Coordinates of C-alpha atoms and ligand atoms in Angstrom, one line a residue:
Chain M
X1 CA 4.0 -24.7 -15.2
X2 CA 0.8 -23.2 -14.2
X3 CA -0.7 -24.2 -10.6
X4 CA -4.4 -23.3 -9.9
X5 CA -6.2 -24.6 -6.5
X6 CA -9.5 -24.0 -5.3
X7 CA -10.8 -25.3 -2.2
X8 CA -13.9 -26.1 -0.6
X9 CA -14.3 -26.4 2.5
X10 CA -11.3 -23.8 4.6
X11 CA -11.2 -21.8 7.8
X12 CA -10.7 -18.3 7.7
X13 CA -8.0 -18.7 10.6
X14 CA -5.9 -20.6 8.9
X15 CA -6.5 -19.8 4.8
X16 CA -5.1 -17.9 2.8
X17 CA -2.6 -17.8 6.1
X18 CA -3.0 -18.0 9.4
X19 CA -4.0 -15.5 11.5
X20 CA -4.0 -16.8 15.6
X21 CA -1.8 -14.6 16.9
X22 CA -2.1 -11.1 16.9
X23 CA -1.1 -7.7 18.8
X24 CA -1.8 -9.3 22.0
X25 CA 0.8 -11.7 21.7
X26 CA 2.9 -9.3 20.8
X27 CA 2.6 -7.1 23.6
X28 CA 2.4 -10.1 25.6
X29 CA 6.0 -10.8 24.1
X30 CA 7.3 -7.6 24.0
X31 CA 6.7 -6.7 27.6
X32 CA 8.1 -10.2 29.2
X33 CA 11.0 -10.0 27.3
X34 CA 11.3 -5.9 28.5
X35 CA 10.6 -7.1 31.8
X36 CA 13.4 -10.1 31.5
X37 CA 15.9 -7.1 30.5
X38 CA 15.0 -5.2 33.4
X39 CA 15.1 -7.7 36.1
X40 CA 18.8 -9.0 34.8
X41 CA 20.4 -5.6 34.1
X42 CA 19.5 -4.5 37.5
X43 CA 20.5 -7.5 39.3
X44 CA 23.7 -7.1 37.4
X45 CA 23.9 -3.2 39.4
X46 CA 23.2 -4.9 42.4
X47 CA 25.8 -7.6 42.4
X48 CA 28.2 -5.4 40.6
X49 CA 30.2 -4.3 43.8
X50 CA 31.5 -7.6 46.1
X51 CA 32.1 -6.5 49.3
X52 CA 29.5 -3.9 50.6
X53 CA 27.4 -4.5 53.5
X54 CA 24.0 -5.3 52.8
X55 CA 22.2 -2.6 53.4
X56 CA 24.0 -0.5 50.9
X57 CA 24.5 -3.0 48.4
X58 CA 21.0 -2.2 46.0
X59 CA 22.3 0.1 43.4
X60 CA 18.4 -0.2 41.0
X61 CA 15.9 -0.1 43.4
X62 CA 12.8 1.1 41.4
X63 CA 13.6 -1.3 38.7
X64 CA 12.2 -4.9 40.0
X65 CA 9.2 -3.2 40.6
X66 CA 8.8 -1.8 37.0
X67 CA 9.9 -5.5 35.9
X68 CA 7.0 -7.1 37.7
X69 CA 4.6 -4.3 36.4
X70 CA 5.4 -4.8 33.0
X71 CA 5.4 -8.5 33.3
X72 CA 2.3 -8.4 34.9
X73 CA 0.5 -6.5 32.2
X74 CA 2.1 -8.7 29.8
X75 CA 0.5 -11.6 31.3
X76 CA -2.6 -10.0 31.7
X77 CA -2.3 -9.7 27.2
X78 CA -2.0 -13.1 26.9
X79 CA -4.8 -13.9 29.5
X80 CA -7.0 -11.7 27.2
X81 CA -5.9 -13.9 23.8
X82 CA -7.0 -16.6 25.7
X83 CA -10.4 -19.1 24.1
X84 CA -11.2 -20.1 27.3
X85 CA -9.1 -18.3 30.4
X86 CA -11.1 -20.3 32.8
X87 CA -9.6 -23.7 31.6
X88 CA -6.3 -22.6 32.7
X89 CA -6.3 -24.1 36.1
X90 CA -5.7 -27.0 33.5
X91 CA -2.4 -26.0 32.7
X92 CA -1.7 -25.7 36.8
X93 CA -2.6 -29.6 36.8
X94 CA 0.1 -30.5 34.7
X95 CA 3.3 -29.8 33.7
X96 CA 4.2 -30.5 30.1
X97 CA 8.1 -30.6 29.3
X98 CA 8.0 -30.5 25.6
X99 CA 5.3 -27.7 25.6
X100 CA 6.6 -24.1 25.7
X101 CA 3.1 -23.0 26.4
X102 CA 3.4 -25.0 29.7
X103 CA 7.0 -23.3 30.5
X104 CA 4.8 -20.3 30.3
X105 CA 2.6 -21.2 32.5
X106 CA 4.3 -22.2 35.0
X107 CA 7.2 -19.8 34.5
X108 CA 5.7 -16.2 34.3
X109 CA 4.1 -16.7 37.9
X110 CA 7.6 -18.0 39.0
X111 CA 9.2 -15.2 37.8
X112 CA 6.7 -12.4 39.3
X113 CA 7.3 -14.4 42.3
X114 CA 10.8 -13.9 42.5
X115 CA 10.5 -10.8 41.5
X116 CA 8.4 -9.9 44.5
X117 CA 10.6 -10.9 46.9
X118 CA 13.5 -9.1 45.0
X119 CA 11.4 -6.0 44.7
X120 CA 11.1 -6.6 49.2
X121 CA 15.0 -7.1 49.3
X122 CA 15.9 -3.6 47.6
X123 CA 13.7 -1.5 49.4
X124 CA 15.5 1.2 51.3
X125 CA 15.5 1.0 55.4
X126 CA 13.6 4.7 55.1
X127 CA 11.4 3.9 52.6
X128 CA 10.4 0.4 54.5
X129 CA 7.5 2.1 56.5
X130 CA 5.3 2.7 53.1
X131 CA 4.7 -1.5 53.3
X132 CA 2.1 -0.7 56.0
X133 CA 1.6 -3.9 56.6
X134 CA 4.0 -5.3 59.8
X135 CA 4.1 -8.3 58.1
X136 CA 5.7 -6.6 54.6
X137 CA 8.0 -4.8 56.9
X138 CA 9.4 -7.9 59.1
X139 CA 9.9 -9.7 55.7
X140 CA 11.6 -7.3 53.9
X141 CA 13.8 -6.8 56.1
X142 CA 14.9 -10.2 56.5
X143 CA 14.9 -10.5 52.1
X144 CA 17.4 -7.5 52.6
X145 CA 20.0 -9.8 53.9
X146 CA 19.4 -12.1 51.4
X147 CA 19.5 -9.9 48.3
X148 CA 22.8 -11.1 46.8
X149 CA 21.0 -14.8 46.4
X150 CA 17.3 -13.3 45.3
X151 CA 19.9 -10.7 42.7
X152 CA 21.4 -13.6 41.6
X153 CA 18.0 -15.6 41.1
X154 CA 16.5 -12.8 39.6
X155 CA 18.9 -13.0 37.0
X156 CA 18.9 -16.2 35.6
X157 CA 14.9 -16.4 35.8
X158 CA 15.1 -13.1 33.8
X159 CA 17.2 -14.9 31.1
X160 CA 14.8 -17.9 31.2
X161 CA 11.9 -15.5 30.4
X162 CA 14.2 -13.2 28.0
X163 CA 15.0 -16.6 25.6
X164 CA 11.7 -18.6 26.4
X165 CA 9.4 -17.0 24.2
X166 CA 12.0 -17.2 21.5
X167 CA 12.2 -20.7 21.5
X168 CA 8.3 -20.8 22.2
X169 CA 8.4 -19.4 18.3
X170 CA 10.7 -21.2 17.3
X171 CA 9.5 -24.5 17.9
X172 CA 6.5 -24.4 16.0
X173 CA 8.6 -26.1 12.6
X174 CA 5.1 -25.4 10.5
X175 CA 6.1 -21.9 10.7
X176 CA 9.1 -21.5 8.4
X177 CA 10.2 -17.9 9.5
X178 CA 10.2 -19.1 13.5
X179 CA 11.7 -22.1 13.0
X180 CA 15.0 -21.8 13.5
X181 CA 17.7 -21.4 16.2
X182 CA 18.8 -17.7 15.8
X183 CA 15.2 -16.7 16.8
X184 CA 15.7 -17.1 20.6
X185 CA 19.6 -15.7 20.7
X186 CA 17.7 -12.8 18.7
X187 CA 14.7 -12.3 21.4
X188 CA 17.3 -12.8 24.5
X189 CA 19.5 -10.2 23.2
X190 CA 16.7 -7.5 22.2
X191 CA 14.7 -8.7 25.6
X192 CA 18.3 -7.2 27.1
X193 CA 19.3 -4.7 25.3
X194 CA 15.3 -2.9 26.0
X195 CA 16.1 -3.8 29.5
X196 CA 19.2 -1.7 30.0
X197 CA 17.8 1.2 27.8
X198 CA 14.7 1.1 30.4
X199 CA 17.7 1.3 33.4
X200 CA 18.9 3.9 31.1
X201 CA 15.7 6.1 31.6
X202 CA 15.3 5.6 35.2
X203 CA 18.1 5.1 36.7
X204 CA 18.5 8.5 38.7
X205 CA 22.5 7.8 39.7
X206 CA 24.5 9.5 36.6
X207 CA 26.7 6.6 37.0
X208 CA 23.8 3.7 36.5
X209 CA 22.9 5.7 33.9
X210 CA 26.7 5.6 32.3
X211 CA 27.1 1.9 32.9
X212 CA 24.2 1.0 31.2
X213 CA 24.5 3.0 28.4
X214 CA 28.3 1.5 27.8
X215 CA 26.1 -2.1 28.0
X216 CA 23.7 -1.6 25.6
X217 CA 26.1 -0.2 23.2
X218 CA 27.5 -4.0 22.9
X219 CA 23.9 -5.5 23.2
X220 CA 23.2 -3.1 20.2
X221 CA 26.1 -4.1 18.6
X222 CA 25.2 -7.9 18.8
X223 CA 21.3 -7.6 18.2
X224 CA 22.2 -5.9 14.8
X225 CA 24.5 -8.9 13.7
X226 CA 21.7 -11.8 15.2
X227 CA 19.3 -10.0 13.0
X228 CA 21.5 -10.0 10.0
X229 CA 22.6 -13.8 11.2
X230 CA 18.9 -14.5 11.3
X231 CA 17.6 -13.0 7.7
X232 CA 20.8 -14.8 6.3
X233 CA 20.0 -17.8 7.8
X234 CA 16.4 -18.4 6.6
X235 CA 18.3 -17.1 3.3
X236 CA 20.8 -19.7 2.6
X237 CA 18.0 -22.4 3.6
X238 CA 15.1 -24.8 1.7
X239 CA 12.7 -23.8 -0.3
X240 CA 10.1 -23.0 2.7
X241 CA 12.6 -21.1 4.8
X242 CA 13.9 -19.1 1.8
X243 CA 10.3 -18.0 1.0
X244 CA 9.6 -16.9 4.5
X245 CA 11.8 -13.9 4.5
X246 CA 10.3 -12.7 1.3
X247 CA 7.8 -10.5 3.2
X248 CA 10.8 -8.4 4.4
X249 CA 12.4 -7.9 1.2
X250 CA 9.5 -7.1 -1.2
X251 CA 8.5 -3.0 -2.2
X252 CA 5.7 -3.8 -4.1
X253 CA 3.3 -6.2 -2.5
X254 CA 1.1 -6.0 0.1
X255 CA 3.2 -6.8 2.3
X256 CA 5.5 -3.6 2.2
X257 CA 4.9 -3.0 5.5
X258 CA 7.1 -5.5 6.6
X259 CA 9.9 -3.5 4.4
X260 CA 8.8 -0.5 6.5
X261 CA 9.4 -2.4 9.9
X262 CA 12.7 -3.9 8.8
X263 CA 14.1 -0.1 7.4
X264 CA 12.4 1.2 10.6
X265 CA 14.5 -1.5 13.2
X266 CA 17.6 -0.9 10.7
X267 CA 17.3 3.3 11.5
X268 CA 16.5 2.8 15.0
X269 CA 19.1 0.8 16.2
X270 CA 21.9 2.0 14.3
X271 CA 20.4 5.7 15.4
X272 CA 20.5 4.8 19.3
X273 CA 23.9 3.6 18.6
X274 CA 25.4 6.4 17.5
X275 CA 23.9 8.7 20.4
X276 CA 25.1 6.2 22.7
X277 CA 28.8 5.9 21.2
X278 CA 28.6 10.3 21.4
X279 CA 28.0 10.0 25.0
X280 CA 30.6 7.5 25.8
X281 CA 32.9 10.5 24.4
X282 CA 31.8 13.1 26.3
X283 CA 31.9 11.4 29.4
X284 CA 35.5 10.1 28.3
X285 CA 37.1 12.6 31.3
X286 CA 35.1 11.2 33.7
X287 CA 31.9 11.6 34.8
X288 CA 29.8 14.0 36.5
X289 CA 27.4 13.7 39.2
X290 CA 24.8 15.7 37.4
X291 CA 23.8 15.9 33.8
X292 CA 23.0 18.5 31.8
X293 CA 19.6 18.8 30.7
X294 CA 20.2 17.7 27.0
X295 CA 22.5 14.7 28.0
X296 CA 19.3 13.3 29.8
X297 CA 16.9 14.2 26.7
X298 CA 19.8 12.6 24.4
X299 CA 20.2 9.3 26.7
X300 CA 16.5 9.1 27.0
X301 CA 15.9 9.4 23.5
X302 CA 18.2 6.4 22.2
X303 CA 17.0 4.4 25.1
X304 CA 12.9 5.2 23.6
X305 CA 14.8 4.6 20.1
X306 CA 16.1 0.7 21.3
X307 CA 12.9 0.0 22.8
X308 CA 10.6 0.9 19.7
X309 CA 13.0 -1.1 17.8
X310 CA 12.3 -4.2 20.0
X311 CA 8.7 -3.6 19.7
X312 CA 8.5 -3.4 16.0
X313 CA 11.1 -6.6 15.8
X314 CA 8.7 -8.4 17.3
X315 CA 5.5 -7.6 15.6
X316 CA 7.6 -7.8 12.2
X317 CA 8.2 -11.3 13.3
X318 CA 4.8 -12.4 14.9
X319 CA 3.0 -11.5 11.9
X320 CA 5.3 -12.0 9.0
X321 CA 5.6 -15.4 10.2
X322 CA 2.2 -16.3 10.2
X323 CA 2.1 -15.6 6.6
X324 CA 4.7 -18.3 6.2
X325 CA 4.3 -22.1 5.3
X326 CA 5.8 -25.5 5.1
X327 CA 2.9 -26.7 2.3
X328 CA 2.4 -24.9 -1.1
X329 CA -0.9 -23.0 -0.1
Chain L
X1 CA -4.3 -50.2 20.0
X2 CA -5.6 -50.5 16.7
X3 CA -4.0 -48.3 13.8
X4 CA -6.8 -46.4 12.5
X5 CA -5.6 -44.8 9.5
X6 CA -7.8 -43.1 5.8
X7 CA -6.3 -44.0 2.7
X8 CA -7.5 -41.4 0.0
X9 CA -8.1 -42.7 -3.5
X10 CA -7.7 -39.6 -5.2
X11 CA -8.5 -40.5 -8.4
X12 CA -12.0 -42.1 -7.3
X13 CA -13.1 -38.7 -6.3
X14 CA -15.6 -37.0 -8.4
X15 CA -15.5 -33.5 -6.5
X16 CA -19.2 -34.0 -5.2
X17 CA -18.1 -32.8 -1.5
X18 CA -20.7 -34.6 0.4
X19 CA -18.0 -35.2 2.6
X20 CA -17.7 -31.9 3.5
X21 CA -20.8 -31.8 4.5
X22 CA -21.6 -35.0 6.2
X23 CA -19.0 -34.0 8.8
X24 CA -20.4 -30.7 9.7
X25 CA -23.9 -32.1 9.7
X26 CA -22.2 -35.2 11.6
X27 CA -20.0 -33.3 14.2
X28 CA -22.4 -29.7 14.6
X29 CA -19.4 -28.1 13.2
X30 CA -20.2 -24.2 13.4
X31 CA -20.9 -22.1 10.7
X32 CA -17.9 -20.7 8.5
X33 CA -15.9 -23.9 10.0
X34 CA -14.9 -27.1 8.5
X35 CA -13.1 -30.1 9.4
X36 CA -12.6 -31.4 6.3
X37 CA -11.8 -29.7 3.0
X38 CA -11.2 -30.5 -0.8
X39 CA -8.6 -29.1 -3.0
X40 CA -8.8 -29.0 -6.4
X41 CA -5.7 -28.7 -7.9
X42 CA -4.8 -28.0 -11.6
X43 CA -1.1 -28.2 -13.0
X44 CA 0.2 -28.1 -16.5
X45 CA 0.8 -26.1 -19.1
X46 CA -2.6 -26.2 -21.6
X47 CA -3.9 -28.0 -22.9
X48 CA -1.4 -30.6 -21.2
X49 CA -3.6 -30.0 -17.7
X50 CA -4.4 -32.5 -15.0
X51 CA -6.3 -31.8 -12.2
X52 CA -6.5 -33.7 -8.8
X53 CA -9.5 -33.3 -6.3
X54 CA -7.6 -34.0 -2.9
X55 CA -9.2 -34.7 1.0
X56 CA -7.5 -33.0 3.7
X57 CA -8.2 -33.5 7.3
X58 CA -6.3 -34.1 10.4
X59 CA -4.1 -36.8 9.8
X60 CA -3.7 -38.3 13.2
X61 CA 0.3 -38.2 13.2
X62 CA 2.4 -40.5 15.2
X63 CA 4.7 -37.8 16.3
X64 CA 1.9 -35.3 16.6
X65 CA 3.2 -31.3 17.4
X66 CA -0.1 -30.6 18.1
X67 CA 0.2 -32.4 21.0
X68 CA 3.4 -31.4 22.0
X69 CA 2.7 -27.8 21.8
X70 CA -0.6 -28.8 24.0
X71 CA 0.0 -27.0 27.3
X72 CA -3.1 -28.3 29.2
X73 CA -2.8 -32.0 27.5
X74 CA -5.9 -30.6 26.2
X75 CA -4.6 -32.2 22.7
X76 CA -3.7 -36.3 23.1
X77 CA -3.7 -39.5 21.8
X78 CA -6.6 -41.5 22.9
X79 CA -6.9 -45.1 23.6
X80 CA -7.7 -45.7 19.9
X81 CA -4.4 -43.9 18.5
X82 CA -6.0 -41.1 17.4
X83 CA -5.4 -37.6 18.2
X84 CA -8.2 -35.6 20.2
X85 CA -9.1 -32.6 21.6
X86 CA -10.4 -32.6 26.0
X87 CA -12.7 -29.5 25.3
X88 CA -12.5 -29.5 28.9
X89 CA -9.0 -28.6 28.7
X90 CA -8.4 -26.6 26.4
X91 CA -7.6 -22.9 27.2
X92 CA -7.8 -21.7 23.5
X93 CA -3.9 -20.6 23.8
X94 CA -4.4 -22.0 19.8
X95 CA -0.6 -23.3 20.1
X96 CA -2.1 -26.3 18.2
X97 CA -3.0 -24.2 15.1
X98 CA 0.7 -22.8 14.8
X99 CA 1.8 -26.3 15.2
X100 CA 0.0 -28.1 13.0
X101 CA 1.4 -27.8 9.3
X102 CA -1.3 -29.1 8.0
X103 CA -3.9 -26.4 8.9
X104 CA -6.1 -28.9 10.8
X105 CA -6.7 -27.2 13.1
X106 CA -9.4 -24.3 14.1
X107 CA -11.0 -22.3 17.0
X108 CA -14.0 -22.5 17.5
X109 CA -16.7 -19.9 18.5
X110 CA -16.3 -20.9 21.7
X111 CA -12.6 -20.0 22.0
X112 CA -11.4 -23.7 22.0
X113 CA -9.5 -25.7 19.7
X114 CA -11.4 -28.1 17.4
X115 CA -10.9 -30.0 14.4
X116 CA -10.9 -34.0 12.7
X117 CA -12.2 -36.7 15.4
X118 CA -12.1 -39.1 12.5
X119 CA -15.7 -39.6 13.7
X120 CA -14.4 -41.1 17.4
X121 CA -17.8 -41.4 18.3
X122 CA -18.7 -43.9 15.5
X123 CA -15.6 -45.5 16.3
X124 CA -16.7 -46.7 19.4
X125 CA -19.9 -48.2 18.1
X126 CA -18.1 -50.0 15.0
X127 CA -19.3 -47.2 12.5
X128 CA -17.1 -45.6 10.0
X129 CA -16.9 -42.0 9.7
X130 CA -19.4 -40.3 8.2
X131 CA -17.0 -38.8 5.5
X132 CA -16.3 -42.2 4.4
X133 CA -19.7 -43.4 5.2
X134 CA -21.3 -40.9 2.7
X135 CA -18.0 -41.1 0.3
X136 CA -19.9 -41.6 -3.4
X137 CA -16.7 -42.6 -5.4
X138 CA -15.3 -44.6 -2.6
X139 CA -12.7 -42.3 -2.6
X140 CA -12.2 -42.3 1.6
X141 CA -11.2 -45.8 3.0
X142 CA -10.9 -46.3 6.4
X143 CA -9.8 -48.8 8.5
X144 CA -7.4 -50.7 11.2
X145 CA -3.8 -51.0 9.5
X146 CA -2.8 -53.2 12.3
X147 CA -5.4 -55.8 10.7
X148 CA -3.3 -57.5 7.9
X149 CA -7.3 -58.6 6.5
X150 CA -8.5 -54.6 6.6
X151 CA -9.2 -53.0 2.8
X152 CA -6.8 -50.3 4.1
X153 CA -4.0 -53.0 4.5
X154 CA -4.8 -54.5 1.3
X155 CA -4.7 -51.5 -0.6
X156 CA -1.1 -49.7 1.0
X157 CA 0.2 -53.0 0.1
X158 CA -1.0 -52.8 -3.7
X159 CA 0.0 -49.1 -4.3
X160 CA 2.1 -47.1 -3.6
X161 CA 1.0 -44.4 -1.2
X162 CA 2.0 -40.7 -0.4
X163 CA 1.6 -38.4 2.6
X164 CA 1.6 -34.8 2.8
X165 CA 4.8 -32.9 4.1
X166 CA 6.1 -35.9 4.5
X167 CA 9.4 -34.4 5.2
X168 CA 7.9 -32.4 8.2
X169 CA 8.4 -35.7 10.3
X170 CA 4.6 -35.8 11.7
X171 CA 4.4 -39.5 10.5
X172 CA 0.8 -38.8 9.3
X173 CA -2.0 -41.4 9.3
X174 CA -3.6 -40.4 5.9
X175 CA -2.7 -42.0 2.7
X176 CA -3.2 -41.0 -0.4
X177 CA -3.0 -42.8 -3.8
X178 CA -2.7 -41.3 -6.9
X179 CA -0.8 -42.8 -10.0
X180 CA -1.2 -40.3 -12.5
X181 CA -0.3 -36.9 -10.9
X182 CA 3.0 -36.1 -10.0
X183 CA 2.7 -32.8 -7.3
X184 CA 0.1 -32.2 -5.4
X185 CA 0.0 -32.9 -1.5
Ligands
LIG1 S1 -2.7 -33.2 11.2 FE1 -2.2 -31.5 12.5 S2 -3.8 -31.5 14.1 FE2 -3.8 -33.5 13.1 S3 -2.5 -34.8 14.4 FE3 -1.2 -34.0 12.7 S4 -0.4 -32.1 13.6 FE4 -2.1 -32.7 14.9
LIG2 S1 -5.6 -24.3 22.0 FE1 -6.3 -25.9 23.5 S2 -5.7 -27.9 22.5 FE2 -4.6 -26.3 21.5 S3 -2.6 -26.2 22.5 FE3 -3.9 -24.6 23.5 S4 -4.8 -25.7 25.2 FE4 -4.0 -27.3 23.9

């Protein structure tokens, strides 16, 4: 049966499909859940060890402050997609449970907050002078006996923010390809697995380095089969749900360049794994307190590898989704 | 509350769209926007083709995910039981226009969310919307659903009426009626 519509009277941003969201959103996305990564797989460092004193304990020290960088820039991307930023003190007037929006709101600041006093808890006693201020100083040095509790914090507001803007997605059930429960296992476990690839590349201790590589082999492991979980999914679903995963699978249409995404995320992540898996060989004698020049530039490279691949996961789905339905047109 | 609801008589439209453009002359909706639309819609096989000429708007849902998504309660249900938009409010995060399967919504050149009022305005003062107002085939019918007397009553109790998605849950509070054409909505 033939089905021709014509229609008088649409708005660009929402016919043929919708077009709200764009890169912003994505970095925006990308960069909390890199951030989230970072701020859990180094508290994981930190509390790794039980019984050290205190002052010895912080294994990651640069990485809370590269968490609350990158979240900050992050916010500052969805600040910028913002209608009307000035309306947000709005938002800071109300908290609205069933609004993921809101948990946004009110969560990123939470988080950087956190984060803040986490990044005051790991600093070194000799590097504690470059706070300047006296007052920086006194309080960091009081967070430093508190850093197993803000470590522990830190984690579980980094999973928050990891899963949130999964299930921010995936409760919009207008948008077929968001809506469904694998989306914010998939965003946790990518939001992770880019956060122990970034430990990875700075982490200068060869055996931070060796820890997180043999954690992110697993994460890996488990984003490939969500992503598979999550295109099978939509697959074996209704009408709607079926048709949203189209975009990925079609070589002809416009839309290739979702194809070109999905190939890319298959090659990249499968890539990193194998350079990982090589390194957990060679260091199967134990390891060595320095690395060679190439084991860096190999470790760095799959790390770069699993954090492209989150990148692109991401702007696969933001977009592809939008192109996605519950009515006929 | 009243239960302000718009049956559409779909076969009573004759395609004119002065709807269209009685809200946008009504509500200063920008240029390139609309709050309002028509579809035409053709099916069949020829020369076996029917075509329907359908109203969309915001349908004013009972379990509204615009509202839900609405981080600044920006997007609510007024006193009346419709759903509006607190300019005021809104931050323009356009969560609404994801959430919306309808494609209701819009953003405005001003960065904020905007879309059907069902003419709250004219509400207030007794006055139909001007969609319905300026409605040549009688097509639009609006009125309180809550009143048993109301044409709208009469006329979801005579036919049998539709709403779009209905399956997405929204409860929507636009009817429409069509006997003849099976698809559509
Ligand atoms: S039609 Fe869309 S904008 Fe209108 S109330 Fe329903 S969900 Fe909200
Ligand atoms: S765009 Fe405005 S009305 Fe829509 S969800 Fe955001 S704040 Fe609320």
């Amino acid at each position: 049966m033939m089905i021709e519509l014509s229609i008088t009277g649409t708005n660009a941003i929402t016919f043929p499909h919708l077009e709200v969201w764009d890169w912003r959103i994505v970095f925006y996305l990308f960069l909390g859940g890199l951030s989230a990564g970072i701020l859990v797989m180094c508290s994981i460092a930190n509390l790794r060890i039980p019984k050290q004193p205190v002052e010895e304990l912080a294994q990651c020290v640069r990485a809370p402050l590269i968490a609350f960088i990158v979240l900050a820039v992050g916010a500052l991307f969805i600040i910028l997609d913002l209608g009307s930023p000035l309306h947000l003190v709005w938002g800071y007037l109300t908290f609205q449970p069933l609004s993921l929006m809101s948990w946004g709101t009110w969560g990123v600041p939470a988080v950087l907050f956190a984060n803040a006093l986490y990044i005051l808890a790991v600093i070194p006693k000799e590097q504690r002078h470059r706070l300047k201020l006296p007052l920086l100083i006194k309080l960091s040095e009081k967070l430093a006996l508190r850093m197993r509790p803000i470590a522990k914090l830190n984690f579980a507001l980094g999973i928050f923010l990891g899963i949130y803007t999964g299930v921010l997605l995936s409760s919009f059930a207008a948008i077929p390809l968001w809506n469904n429960a694998t989306l914010p296992i998939l965003f946790l476990v990518s939001a992770l697995s880019s956060g122990a690839a970034m430990v990875v590349i700075i982490a200068k201790k060869a055996e931070i380095k060796f820890l997180f590589t043999k954690i992110d082999i697993w994460l890996i492991v488990a984003e490939l089969v969500v992503i598979a979980l999550f295109f099978y999914g939509l697959y074996t679903s209704t009408a709607p749900y079926k048709k949203a995963i189209a975009p990925f699978f079609s070589l002809t249409s416009e839309h290739f360049i979702f194809t070109l995404a999905l190939i890319a995320i298959f090659l990249l992540l499968p890539l990193a794994l194998r350079i990982k898996l090589g390194e957990l060989k060679e260091f199967e004698d134990g390891l060595h307190a320095e690395f060679t020049k190439a084991q860096i530039f190999r470790m760095n490279f799959a790390a770069i590898l699993v954090i492209a691949g989150t990148l692109i996961l991401r702007a696969a789905i933001v977009y592809a989704g939008q192109l996605t339905k519950l009515s006929a047109y | 509350m009243p239960k302000y609801v718009m049956v559409i008589d779909v076969e009573r439209c004759i395609g004119c769209m002065a709807c269209v453009i009685a809200c946008k002359k009504e509500n200063g909706v920008a240029d390139g926007y609309f709050r309002t639309r028509v579809v035409e819609e053709v099916r069949g096989e020829f020369p076996n083709l029917r075509m329907e000429l359908r109203s969309e708007l915001c349908n004013h849902c009972e379990n509204a995910p615009c509202i839900d998504a609405c981080p600044t309660r920006a997007s609510h249900r007024a006193k009346d039981g419709t759903v509006q938009i607190d300019k005021k409010k809104c931050i323009g995060c356009k969560a609404c226009i994801l959430a919306c399967p309808y494609d209701a919504r819009y953003s405005t050149p001003e960065g904020v969310a905007d879309k059907c009022t069902f003419c709250e305005h004219r509400l207030k003062e007794g006055r139909k919307p001007a969609c319905v107002e300026t409605c040549l085939g009688k097509s639009r019918i609006f009125g309180d659903l809550d009143d048993p007397n109301s044409e709208v009553s009469q006329l979801l109790k005579k036919h049998e009426a539709t709403v779009r998605l209905e399956f997405a849950g929204t409860s929507p509070r636009v009817f429409y009626i069509n006997k003849k054409f099976a698809g559509g909505l």
